[in-house]
Tab-separated table of N, CA, C and O in Angstrom:
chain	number	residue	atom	x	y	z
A	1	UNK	N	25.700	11.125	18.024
A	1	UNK	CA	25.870	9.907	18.792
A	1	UNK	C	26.439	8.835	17.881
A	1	UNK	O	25.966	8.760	16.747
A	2	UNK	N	27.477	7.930	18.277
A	2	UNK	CA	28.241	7.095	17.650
A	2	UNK	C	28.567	5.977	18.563
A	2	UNK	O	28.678	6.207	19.767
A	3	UNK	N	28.770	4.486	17.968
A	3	UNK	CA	29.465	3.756	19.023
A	3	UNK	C	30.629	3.349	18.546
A	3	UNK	O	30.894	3.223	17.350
A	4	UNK	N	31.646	3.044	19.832
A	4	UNK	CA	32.883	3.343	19.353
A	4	UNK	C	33.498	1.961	19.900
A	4	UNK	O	32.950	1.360	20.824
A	5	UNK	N	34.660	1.493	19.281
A	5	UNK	CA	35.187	0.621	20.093
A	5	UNK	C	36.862	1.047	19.940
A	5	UNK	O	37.437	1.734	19.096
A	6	UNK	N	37.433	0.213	21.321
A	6	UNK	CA	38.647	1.283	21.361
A	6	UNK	C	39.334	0.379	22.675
A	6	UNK	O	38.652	-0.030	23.615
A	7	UNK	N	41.013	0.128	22.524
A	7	UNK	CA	41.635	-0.131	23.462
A	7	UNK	C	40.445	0.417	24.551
A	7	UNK	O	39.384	1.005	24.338
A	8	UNK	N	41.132	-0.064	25.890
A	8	UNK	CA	40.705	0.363	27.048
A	8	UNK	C	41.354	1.554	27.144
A	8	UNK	O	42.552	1.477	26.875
A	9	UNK	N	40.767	3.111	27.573
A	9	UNK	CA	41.197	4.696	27.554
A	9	UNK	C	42.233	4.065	29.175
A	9	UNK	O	43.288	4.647	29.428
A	10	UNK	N	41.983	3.458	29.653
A	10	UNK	CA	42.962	3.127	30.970
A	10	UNK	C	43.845	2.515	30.711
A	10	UNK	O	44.626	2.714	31.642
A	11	UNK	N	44.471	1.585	29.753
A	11	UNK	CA	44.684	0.837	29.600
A	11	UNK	C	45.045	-0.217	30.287
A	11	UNK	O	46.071	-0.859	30.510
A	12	UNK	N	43.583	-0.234	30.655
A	12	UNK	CA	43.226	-1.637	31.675
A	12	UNK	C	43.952	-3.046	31.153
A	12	UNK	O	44.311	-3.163	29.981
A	13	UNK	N	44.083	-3.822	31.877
A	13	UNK	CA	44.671	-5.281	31.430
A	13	UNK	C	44.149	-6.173	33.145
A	13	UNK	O	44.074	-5.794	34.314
A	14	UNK	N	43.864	-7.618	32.338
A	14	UNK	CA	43.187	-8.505	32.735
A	14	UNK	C	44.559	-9.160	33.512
A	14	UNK	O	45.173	-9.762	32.631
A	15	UNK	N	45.014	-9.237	34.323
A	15	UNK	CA	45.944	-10.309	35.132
A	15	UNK	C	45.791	-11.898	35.525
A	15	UNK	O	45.652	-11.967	36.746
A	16	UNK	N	45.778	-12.685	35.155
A	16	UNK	CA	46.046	-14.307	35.390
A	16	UNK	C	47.221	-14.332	35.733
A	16	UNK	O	47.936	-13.551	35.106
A	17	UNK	N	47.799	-15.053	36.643
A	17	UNK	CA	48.643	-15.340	36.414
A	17	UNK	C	49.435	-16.559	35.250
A	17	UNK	O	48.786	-17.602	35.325
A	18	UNK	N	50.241	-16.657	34.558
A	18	UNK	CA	51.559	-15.320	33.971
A	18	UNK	C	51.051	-14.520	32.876
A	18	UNK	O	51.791	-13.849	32.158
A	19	UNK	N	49.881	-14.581	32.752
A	19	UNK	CA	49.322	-13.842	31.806
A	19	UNK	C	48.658	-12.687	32.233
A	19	UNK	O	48.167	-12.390	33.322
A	20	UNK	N	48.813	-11.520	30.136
A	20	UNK	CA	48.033	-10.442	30.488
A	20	UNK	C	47.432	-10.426	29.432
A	20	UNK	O	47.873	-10.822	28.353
A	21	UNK	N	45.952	-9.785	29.728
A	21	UNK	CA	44.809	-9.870	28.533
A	21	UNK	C	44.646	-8.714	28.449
A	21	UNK	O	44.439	-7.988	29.422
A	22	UNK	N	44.728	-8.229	26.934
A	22	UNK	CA	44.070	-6.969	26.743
A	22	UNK	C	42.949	-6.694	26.659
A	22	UNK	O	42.334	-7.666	26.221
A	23	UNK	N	42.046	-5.505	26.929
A	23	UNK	CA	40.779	-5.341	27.213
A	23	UNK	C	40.252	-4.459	25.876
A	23	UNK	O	40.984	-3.631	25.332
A	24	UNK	N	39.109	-4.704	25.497
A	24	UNK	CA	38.575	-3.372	24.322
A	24	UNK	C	37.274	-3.258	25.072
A	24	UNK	O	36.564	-4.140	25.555
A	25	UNK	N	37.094	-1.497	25.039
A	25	UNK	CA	35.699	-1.065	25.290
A	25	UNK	C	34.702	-0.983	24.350
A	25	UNK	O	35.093	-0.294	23.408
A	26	UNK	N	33.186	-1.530	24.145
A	26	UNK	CA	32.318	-0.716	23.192
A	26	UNK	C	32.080	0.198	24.067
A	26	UNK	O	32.115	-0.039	25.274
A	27	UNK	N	31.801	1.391	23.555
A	27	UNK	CA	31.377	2.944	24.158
A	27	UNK	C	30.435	3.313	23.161
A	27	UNK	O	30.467	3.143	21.942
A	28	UNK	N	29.449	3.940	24.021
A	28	UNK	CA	28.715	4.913	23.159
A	28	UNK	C	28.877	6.369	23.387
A	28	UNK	O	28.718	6.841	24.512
A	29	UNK	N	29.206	7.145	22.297
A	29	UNK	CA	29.364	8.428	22.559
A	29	UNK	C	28.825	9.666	21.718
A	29	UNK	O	28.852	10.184	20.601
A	30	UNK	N	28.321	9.788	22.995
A	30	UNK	CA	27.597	11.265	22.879
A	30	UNK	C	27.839	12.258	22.164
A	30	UNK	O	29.059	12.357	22.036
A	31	UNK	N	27.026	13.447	21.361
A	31	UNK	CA	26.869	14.428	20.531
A	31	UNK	C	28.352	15.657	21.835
A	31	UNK	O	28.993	16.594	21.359
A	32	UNK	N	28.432	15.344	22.873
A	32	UNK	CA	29.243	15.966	23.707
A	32	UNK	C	29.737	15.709	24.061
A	32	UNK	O	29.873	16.087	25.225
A	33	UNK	N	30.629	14.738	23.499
A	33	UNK	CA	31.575	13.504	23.731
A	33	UNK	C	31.817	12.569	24.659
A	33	UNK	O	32.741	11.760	24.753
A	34	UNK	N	30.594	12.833	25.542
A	34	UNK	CA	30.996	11.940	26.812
A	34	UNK	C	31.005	10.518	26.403
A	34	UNK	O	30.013	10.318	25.703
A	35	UNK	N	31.621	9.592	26.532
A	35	UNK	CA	31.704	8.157	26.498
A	35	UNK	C	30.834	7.389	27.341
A	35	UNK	O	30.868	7.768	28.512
A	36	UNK	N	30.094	6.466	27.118
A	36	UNK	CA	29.540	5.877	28.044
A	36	UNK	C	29.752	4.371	27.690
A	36	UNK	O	29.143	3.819	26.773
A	37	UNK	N	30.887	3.602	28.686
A	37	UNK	CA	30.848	1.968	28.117
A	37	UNK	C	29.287	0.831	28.611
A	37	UNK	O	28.654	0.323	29.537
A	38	UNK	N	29.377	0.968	27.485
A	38	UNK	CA	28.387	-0.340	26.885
A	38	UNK	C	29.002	-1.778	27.491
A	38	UNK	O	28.263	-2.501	28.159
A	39	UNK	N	30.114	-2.080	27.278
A	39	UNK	CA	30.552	-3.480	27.750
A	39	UNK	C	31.669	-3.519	27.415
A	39	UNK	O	31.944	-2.579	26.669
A	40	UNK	N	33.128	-4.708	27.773
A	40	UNK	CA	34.299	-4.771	27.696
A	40	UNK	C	34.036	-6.561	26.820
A	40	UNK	O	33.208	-7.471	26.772
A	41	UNK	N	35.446	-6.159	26.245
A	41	UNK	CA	35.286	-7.547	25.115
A	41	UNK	C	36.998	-7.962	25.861
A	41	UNK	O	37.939	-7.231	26.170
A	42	UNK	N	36.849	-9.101	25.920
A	42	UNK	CA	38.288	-9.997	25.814
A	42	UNK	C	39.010	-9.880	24.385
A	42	UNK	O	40.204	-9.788	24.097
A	43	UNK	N	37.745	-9.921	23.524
A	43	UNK	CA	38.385	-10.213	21.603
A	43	UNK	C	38.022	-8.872	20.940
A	43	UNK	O	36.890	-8.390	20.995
A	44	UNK	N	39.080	-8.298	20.301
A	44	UNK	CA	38.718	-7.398	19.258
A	44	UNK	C	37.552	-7.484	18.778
A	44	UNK	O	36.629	-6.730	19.087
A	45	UNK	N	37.442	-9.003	17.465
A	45	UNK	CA	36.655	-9.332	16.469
A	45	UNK	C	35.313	-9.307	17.108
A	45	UNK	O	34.377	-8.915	16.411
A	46	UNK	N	35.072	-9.694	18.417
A	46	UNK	CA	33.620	-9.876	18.925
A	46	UNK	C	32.968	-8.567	19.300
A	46	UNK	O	31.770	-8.300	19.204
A	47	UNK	N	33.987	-7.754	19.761
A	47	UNK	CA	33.779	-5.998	20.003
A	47	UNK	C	33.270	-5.675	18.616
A	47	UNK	O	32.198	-5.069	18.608
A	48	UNK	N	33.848	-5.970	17.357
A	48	UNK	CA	33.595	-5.205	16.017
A	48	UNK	C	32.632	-5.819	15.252
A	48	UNK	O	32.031	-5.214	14.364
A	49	UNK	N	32.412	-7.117	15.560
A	49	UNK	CA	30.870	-7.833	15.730
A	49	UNK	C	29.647	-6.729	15.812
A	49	UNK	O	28.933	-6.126	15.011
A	50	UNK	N	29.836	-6.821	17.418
A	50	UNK	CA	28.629	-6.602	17.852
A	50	UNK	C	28.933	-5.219	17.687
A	50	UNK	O	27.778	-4.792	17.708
A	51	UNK	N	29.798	-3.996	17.506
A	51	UNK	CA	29.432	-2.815	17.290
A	51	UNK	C	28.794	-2.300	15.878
A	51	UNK	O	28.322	-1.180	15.680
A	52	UNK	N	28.889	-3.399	14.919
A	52	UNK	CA	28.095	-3.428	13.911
A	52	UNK	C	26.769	-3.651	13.620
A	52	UNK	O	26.002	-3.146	12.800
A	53	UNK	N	26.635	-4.636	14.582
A	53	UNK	CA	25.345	-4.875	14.800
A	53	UNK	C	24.540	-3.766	15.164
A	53	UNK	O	23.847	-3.101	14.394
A	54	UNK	N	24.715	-3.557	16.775
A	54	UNK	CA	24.354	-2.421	17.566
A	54	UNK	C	23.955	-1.080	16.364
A	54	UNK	O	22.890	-0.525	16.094
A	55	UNK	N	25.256	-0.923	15.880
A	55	UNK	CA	25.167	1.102	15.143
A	55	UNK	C	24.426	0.741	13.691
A	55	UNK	O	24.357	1.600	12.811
A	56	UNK	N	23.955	-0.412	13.536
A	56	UNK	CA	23.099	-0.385	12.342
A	56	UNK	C	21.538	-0.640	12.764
A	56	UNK	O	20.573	-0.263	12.098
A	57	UNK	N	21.483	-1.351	13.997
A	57	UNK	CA	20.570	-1.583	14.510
A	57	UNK	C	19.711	0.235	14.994
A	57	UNK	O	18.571	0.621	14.733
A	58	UNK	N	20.697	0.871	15.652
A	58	UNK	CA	20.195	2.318	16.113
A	58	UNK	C	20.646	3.211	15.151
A	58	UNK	O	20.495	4.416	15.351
A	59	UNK	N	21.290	2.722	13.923
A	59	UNK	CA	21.332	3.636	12.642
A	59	UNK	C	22.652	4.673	13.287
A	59	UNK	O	22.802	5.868	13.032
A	60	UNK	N	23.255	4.080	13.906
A	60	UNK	CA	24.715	5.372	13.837
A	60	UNK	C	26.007	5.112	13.788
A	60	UNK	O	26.310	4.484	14.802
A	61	UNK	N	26.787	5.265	13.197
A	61	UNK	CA	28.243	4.970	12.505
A	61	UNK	C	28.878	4.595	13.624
A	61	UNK	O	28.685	5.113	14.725
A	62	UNK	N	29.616	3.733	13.402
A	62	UNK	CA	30.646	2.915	14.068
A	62	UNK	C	32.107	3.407	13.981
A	62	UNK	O	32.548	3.432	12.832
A	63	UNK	N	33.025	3.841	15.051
A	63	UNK	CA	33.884	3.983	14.804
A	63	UNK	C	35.052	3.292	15.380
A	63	UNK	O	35.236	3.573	16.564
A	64	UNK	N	35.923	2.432	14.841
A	64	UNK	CA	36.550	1.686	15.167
A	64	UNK	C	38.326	2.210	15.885
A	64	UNK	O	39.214	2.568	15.112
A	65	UNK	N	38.483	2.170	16.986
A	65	UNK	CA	39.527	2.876	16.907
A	65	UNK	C	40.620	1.941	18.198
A	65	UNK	O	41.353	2.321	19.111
A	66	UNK	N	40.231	0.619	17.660
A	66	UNK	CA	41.251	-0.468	18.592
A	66	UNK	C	42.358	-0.526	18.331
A	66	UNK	O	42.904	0.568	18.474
A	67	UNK	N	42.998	-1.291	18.004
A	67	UNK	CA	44.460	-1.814	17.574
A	67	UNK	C	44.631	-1.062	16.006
A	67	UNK	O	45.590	-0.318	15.800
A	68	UNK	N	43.509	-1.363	14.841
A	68	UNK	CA	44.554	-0.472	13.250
A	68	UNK	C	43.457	0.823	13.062
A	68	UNK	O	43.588	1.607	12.122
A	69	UNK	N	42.555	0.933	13.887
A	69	UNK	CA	41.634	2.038	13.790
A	69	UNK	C	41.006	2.039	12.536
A	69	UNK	O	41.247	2.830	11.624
A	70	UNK	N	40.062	0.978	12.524
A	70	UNK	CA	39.473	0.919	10.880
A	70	UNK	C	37.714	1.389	10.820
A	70	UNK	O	36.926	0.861	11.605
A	71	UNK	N	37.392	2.114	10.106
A	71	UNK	CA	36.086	2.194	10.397
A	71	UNK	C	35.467	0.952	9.858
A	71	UNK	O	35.891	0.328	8.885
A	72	UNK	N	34.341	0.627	10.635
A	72	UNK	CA	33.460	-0.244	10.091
A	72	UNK	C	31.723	0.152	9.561
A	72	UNK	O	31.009	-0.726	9.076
C-alpha cells in the first residue's frame, strides 16, 4: 500500500470560463493496484504537502508521479 499523487488518470480539467484548471489526484493504492482517490487538489504543492504528511503519518512511501514524477 502506497499513496500516490498523479495528474488526473482522466485527464480531468476544471472549466471556468476562459479558463482551464488542471486537476491532481491523491490516491491510495493498494498491494493490487487498485487506486482509490483520497481527494483532488487544484495545486500540485498542496497534493505533495499533504501526501507527505498522510504516508508518514500511516508509514508508507509516497509516490509522486504529477507533472516531473519526483519521489517524495
Amino acid at each position: 500500500t502506497r499513496l500516490e499523487t498523479s495528474n488526473n488518470t482522466n485527464n480531468d480539467q476544471i472549466r471556468t470560463a476562459p479558463c482551464i484548471y488542471k486537476v491532481h489526484d491523491l490516491n491510495l493504492v493498494r498491494h493490487d493496484g487498485e487506486r482509490i482517490c483520497v481527494t483532488t487538489y487544484m495545486k500540485v504543492d498542496r497534493a505533495r504537502e499533504d501526501a507527505a504528511k498522510i504516508g508518514a503519518f500511516v508509514n508508507v512511501p509516497v509516490w509522486d508521479g504529477s507533472d516531473d514524477g519526483l519521489m517524495i
